[in-house]
Amino acid sequence: MRRIDPRLLLIAGAAFISVSAIFVRLSGVSSGTAALFRCALALPLLLPLAARERRRAGPRRRQGVDVAAGLLLGVDLVLWGASIGEVGAGIATVLVNVQVVVVPLLALAAFGERPSRAFAMAVPVMLGGVALAGGLADSGTHAVHGADPVRGVLYGTGAGLAYGGYLFLTRLAGDGQTHRARPVLLATLGAGAASVVVGAPWQGVDLTPGWAALGWLAALAVTGQVCGWMLIGAALPRLRAEVGGTLLLLQPVLAVIFGAVVLAEYPALLQIAGCLLVVAALWLTTRSAAGPPAAEPGAAAPEPGASSRNHRAAESVRGHEAATGPARR
């Protein structure tokens, strides 16, 4: 993976994640049940991968950050699963991507990593596209596929805030090189715990959902929890915050397409226009990243004499955590 463009890894991860809502919908279980089983069924795959990784690369540092990220992911999964029943699978996945603003803002607050001018110009386009794709500008009943669109929007937005926190912590703690399985394993354990704490008292957790539901949840665990998050975790530390967050906007666009193909949740014309706006904003933000992605932070780094805090942020983005030495700890 070290030789693969991290943008390609992130796009592949987004493609795996984009089918998650469909599997949740097809399973017919509550959001708490889906969140718990997607984590539990992923463990048999992640445990041997993490054990092999530990033997090869040594113990993982910043494990507490991985677990904290997982707790936020668990909250995201429960809220996101609840929004699926209110606004439909495709639109719910669109709404959760308010992370495109959350992640760069957290990077700015924590490390002083300023978003590019292209990103600042593209944010209104992104948010407008998300609003249109979510059916918020269409008063017709054909625009959404759920019981309560307003409540679904609130759930989806809350999920997006938690999701943004998860992505930020993943980018902060990961090196994207030597450790890929263990961060996902620890985050999965944290997400499973959070799904029980949040989902059980709210919507309940069914420990015997049936064989058909288990089949869909197993597919969810493999695609959305293992493949998707390992690819995303390998890519994020090697990209600037705004580039990573923007590329992940392919996820809701693909989700709307898959929702139409698999679940017959056909989008309205304004929703299609919103998806096109998202793609246009993605192009606007990432077109300047045509060179090797690992060099992007260097191009955007401040001039000599900048603070060590900004230098640390640049090092985190490059993903060379293992080579930074004690000063970075």
mmCIF file with all atom_site columns, N, CA, C and O in Angstrom, residues 12-35:
data_model
loop_
_atom_site.group_PDB
_atom_site.id
_atom_site.type_symbol
_atom_site.label_atom_id
_atom_site.label_alt_id
_atom_site.label_comp_id
_atom_site.label_asym_id
_atom_site.label_entity_id
_atom_site.label_seq_id
_atom_site.pdbx_PDB_ins_code
_atom_site.Cartn_x
_atom_site.Cartn_y
_atom_site.Cartn_z
_atom_site.occupancy
_atom_site.B_iso_or_equiv
_atom_site.pdbx_formal_charge
_atom_site.auth_seq_id
_atom_site.auth_comp_id
_atom_site.auth_asym_id
_atom_site.auth_atom_id
_atom_site.pdbx_PDB_model_num
ATOM 1  N N  . ALA A 1 12 ? -11.184 3.896  -2.950 1.00 0.00 ? 12 ALA A N  1
ATOM 2  C CA . ALA A 1 12 ? -11.599 2.495  -2.805 1.00 0.00 ? 12 ALA A CA 1
ATOM 3  C C  . ALA A 1 12 ? -12.299 2.271  -1.472 1.00 0.00 ? 12 ALA A C  1
ATOM 4  O O  . ALA A 1 12 ? -13.322 1.570  -1.398 1.00 0.00 ? 12 ALA A O  1
ATOM 5  N N  . GLY A 1 13 ? -11.763 2.864  -0.394 1.00 0.00 ? 13 GLY A N  1
ATOM 6  C CA . GLY A 1 13 ? -12.413 2.736  0.903  1.00 0.00 ? 13 GLY A CA 1
ATOM 7  C C  . GLY A 1 13 ? -13.797 3.347  0.910  1.00 0.00 ? 13 GLY A C  1
ATOM 8  O O  . GLY A 1 13 ? -14.747 2.782  1.468  1.00 0.00 ? 13 GLY A O  1
ATOM 9  N N  . ALA A 1 14 ? -13.949 4.504  0.267  1.00 0.00 ? 14 ALA A N  1
ATOM 10 C CA . ALA A 1 14 ? -15.259 5.153  0.184  1.00 0.00 ? 14 ALA A CA 1
ATOM 11 C C  . ALA A 1 14 ? -16.254 4.283  -0.573 1.00 0.00 ? 14 ALA A C  1
ATOM 12 O O  . ALA A 1 14 ? -17.443 4.241  -0.243 1.00 0.00 ? 14 ALA A O  1
ATOM 13 N N  . ALA A 1 15 ? -15.776 3.587  -1.602 1.00 0.00 ? 15 ALA A N  1
ATOM 14 C CA . ALA A 1 15 ? -16.660 2.710  -2.362 1.00 0.00 ? 15 ALA A CA 1
ATOM 15 C C  . ALA A 1 15 ? -17.176 1.564  -1.488 1.00 0.00 ? 15 ALA A C  1
ATOM 16 O O  . ALA A 1 15 ? -18.361 1.198  -1.550 1.00 0.00 ? 15 ALA A O  1
ATOM 17 N N  . PHE A 1 16 ? -16.300 0.991  -0.663 1.00 0.00 ? 16 PHE A N  1
ATOM 18 C CA . PHE A 1 16 ? -16.739 -0.080 0.248  1.00 0.00 ? 16 PHE A CA 1
ATOM 19 C C  . PHE A 1 16 ? -17.741 0.453  1.267  1.00 0.00 ? 16 PHE A C  1
ATOM 20 O O  . PHE A 1 16 ? -18.759 -0.187 1.557  1.00 0.00 ? 16 PHE A O  1
ATOM 21 N N  . ILE A 1 17 ? -17.452 1.627  1.833  1.00 0.00 ? 17 ILE A N  1
ATOM 22 C CA . ILE A 1 17 ? -18.341 2.197  2.849  1.00 0.00 ? 17 ILE A CA 1
ATOM 23 C C  . ILE A 1 17 ? -19.700 2.562  2.260  1.00 0.00 ? 17 ILE A C  1
ATOM 24 O O  . ILE A 1 17 ? -20.728 2.504  2.944  1.00 0.00 ? 17 ILE A O  1
ATOM 25 N N  . SER A 1 18 ? -19.734 2.930  0.991  1.00 0.00 ? 18 SER A N  1
ATOM 26 C CA . SER A 1 18 ? -20.965 3.441  0.388  1.00 0.00 ? 18 SER A CA 1
ATOM 27 C C  . SER A 1 18 ? -22.080 2.407  0.309  1.00 0.00 ? 18 SER A C  1
ATOM 28 O O  . SER A 1 18 ? -23.252 2.772  0.173  1.00 0.00 ? 18 SER A O  1
ATOM 29 N N  . VAL A 1 19 ? -21.736 1.119  0.376  1.00 0.00 ? 19 VAL A N  1
ATOM 30 C CA . VAL A 1 19 ? -22.787 0.091  0.318  1.00 0.00 ? 19 VAL A CA 1
ATOM 31 C C  . VAL A 1 19 ? -23.291 -0.284 1.713  1.00 0.00 ? 19 VAL A C  1
ATOM 32 O O  . VAL A 1 19 ? -24.190 -1.118 1.842  1.00 0.00 ? 19 VAL A O  1
ATOM 33 N N  . SER A 1 20 ? -22.715 0.326  2.749  1.00 0.00 ? 20 SER A N  1
ATOM 34 C CA . SER A 1 20 ? -23.091 -0.049 4.114  1.00 0.00 ? 20 SER A CA 1
ATOM 35 C C  . SER A 1 20 ? -24.565 0.191  4.390  1.00 0.00 ? 20 SER A C  1
ATOM 36 O O  . SER A 1 20 ? -25.251 -0.644 4.993  1.00 0.00 ? 20 SER A O  1
ATOM 37 N N  . ALA A 1 21 ? -25.081 1.345  3.970  1.00 0.00 ? 21 ALA A N  1
ATOM 38 C CA . ALA A 1 21 ? -26.476 1.671  4.247  1.00 0.00 ? 21 ALA A CA 1
ATOM 39 C C  . ALA A 1 21 ? -27.419 0.665  3.602  1.00 0.00 ? 21 ALA A C  1
ATOM 40 O O  . ALA A 1 21 ? -28.479 0.342  4.157  1.00 0.00 ? 21 ALA A O  1
ATOM 41 N N  . ILE A 1 22 ? -27.048 0.166  2.445  1.00 0.00 ? 22 ILE A N  1
ATOM 42 C CA . ILE A 1 22 ? -27.895 -0.821 1.761  1.00 0.00 ? 22 ILE A CA 1
ATOM 43 C C  . ILE A 1 22 ? -27.965 -2.105 2.576  1.00 0.00 ? 22 ILE A C  1
ATOM 44 O O  . ILE A 1 22 ? -29.038 -2.691 2.761  1.00 0.00 ? 22 ILE A O  1
ATOM 45 N N  . PHE A 1 23 ? -26.836 -2.564 3.099  1.00 0.00 ? 23 PHE A N  1
ATOM 46 C CA . PHE A 1 23 ? -26.839 -3.787 3.896  1.00 0.00 ? 23 PHE A CA 1
ATOM 47 C C  . PHE A 1 23 ? -27.621 -3.600 5.193  1.00 0.00 ? 23 PHE A C  1
ATOM 48 O O  . PHE A 1 23 ? -28.298 -4.522 5.648  1.00 0.00 ? 23 PHE A O  1
ATOM 49 N N  . VAL A 1 24 ? -27.508 -2.412 5.808  1.00 0.00 ? 24 VAL A N  1
ATOM 50 C CA . VAL A 1 24 ? -28.294 -2.137 7.010  1.00 0.00 ? 24 VAL A CA 1
ATOM 51 C C  . VAL A 1 24 ? -29.776 -2.201 6.693  1.00 0.00 ? 24 VAL A C  1
ATOM 52 O O  . VAL A 1 24 ? -30.575 -2.804 7.420  1.00 0.00 ? 24 VAL A O  1
ATOM 53 N N  . ARG A 1 25 ? -30.159 -1.576 5.590  1.00 0.00 ? 25 ARG A N  1
ATOM 54 C CA . ARG A 1 25 ? -31.565 -1.561 5.182  1.00 0.00 ? 25 ARG A CA 1
ATOM 55 C C  . ARG A 1 25 ? -32.072 -2.974 4.900  1.00 0.00 ? 25 ARG A C  1
ATOM 56 O O  . ARG A 1 25 ? -33.166 -3.352 5.308  1.00 0.00 ? 25 ARG A O  1
ATOM 57 N N  . LEU A 1 26 ? -31.292 -3.758 4.174  1.00 0.00 ? 26 LEU A N  1
ATOM 58 C CA . LEU A 1 26 ? -31.708 -5.108 3.816  1.00 0.00 ? 26 LEU A CA 1
ATOM 59 C C  . LEU A 1 26 ? -31.763 -6.032 5.023  1.00 0.00 ? 26 LEU A C  1
ATOM 60 O O  . LEU A 1 26 ? -32.546 -6.987 5.045  1.00 0.00 ? 26 LEU A O  1
ATOM 61 N N  . SER A 1 27 ? -30.941 -5.767 6.040  1.00 0.00 ? 27 SER A N  1
ATOM 62 C CA . SER A 1 27 ? -30.952 -6.627 7.228  1.00 0.00 ? 27 SER A CA 1
ATOM 63 C C  . SER A 1 27 ? -32.241 -6.457 8.022  1.00 0.00 ? 27 SER A C  1
ATOM 64 O O  . SER A 1 27 ? -32.687 -7.389 8.703  1.00 0.00 ? 27 SER A O  1
ATOM 65 N N  . GLY A 1 28 ? -32.832 -5.261 7.982  1.00 0.00 ? 28 GLY A N  1
ATOM 66 C CA . GLY A 1 28 ? -34.091 -5.013 8.686  1.00 0.00 ? 28 GLY A CA 1
ATOM 67 C C  . GLY A 1 28 ? -33.965 -4.921 10.191 1.00 0.00 ? 28 GLY A C  1
ATOM 68 O O  . GLY A 1 28 ? -34.977 -5.002 10.894 1.00 0.00 ? 28 GLY A O  1
ATOM 69 N N  . VAL A 1 29 ? -32.771 -4.722 10.721 1.00 0.00 ? 29 VAL A N  1
ATOM 70 C CA . VAL A 1 29 ? -32.578 -4.667 12.164 1.00 0.00 ? 29 VAL A CA 1
ATOM 71 C C  . VAL A 1 29 ? -32.477 -3.218 12.613 1.00 0.00 ? 29 VAL A C  1
ATOM 72 O O  . VAL A 1 29 ? -32.347 -2.304 11.795 1.00 0.00 ? 29 VAL A O  1
ATOM 73 N N  . SER A 1 30 ? -32.516 -2.989 13.925 1.00 0.00 ? 30 SER A N  1
ATOM 74 C CA . SER A 1 30 ? -32.385 -1.640 14.468 1.00 0.00 ? 30 SER A CA 1
ATOM 75 C C  . SER A 1 30 ? -30.962 -1.144 14.276 1.00 0.00 ? 30 SER A C  1
ATOM 76 O O  . SER A 1 30 ? -30.026 -1.926 14.030 1.00 0.00 ? 30 SER A O  1
ATOM 77 N N  . SER A 1 31 ? -30.787 0.168  14.398 1.00 0.00 ? 31 SER A N  1
ATOM 78 C CA . SER A 1 31 ? -29.457 0.745  14.201 1.00 0.00 ? 31 SER A CA 1
ATOM 79 C C  . SER A 1 31 ? -28.464 0.247  15.249 1.00 0.00 ? 31 SER A C  1
ATOM 80 O O  . SER A 1 31 ? -27.296 0.007  14.947 1.00 0.00 ? 31 SER A O  1
ATOM 81 N N  . GLY A 1 32 ? -28.918 0.070  16.497 1.00 0.00 ? 32 GLY A N  1
ATOM 82 C CA . GLY A 1 32 ? -28.031 -0.452 17.536 1.00 0.00 ? 32 GLY A CA 1
ATOM 83 C C  . GLY A 1 32 ? -27.595 -1.872 17.240 1.00 0.00 ? 32 GLY A C  1
ATOM 84 O O  . GLY A 1 32 ? -26.432 -2.242 17.441 1.00 0.00 ? 32 GLY A O  1
ATOM 85 N N  . THR A 1 33 ? -28.534 -2.694 16.757 1.00 0.00 ? 33 THR A N  1
ATOM 86 C CA . THR A 1 33 ? -28.204 -4.074 16.395 1.00 0.00 ? 33 THR A CA 1
ATOM 87 C C  . THR A 1 33 ? -27.216 -4.113 15.246 1.00 0.00 ? 33 THR A C  1
ATOM 88 O O  . THR A 1 33 ? -26.247 -4.883 15.268 1.00 0.00 ? 33 THR A O  1
ATOM 89 N N  . ALA A 1 34 ? -27.456 -3.293 14.223 1.00 0.00 ? 34 ALA A N  1
ATOM 90 C CA . ALA A 1 34 ? -26.556 -3.261 13.071 1.00 0.00 ? 34 ALA A CA 1
ATOM 91 C C  . ALA A 1 34 ? -25.157 -2.818 13.485 1.00 0.00 ? 34 ALA A C  1
ATOM 92 O O  . ALA A 1 34 ? -24.157 -3.398 13.044 1.00 0.00 ? 34 ALA A O  1
ATOM 93 N N  . ALA A 1 35 ? -25.063 -1.780 14.326 1.00 0.00 ? 35 ALA A N  1
ATOM 94 C CA . ALA A 1 35 ? -23.762 -1.283 14.754 1.00 0.00 ? 35 ALA A CA 1
ATOM 95 C C  . ALA A 1 35 ? -23.009 -2.339 15.551 1.00 0.00 ? 35 ALA A C  1
ATOM 96 O O  . ALA A 1 35 ? -21.800 -2.530 15.371 1.00 0.00 ? 35 ALA A O  1
#
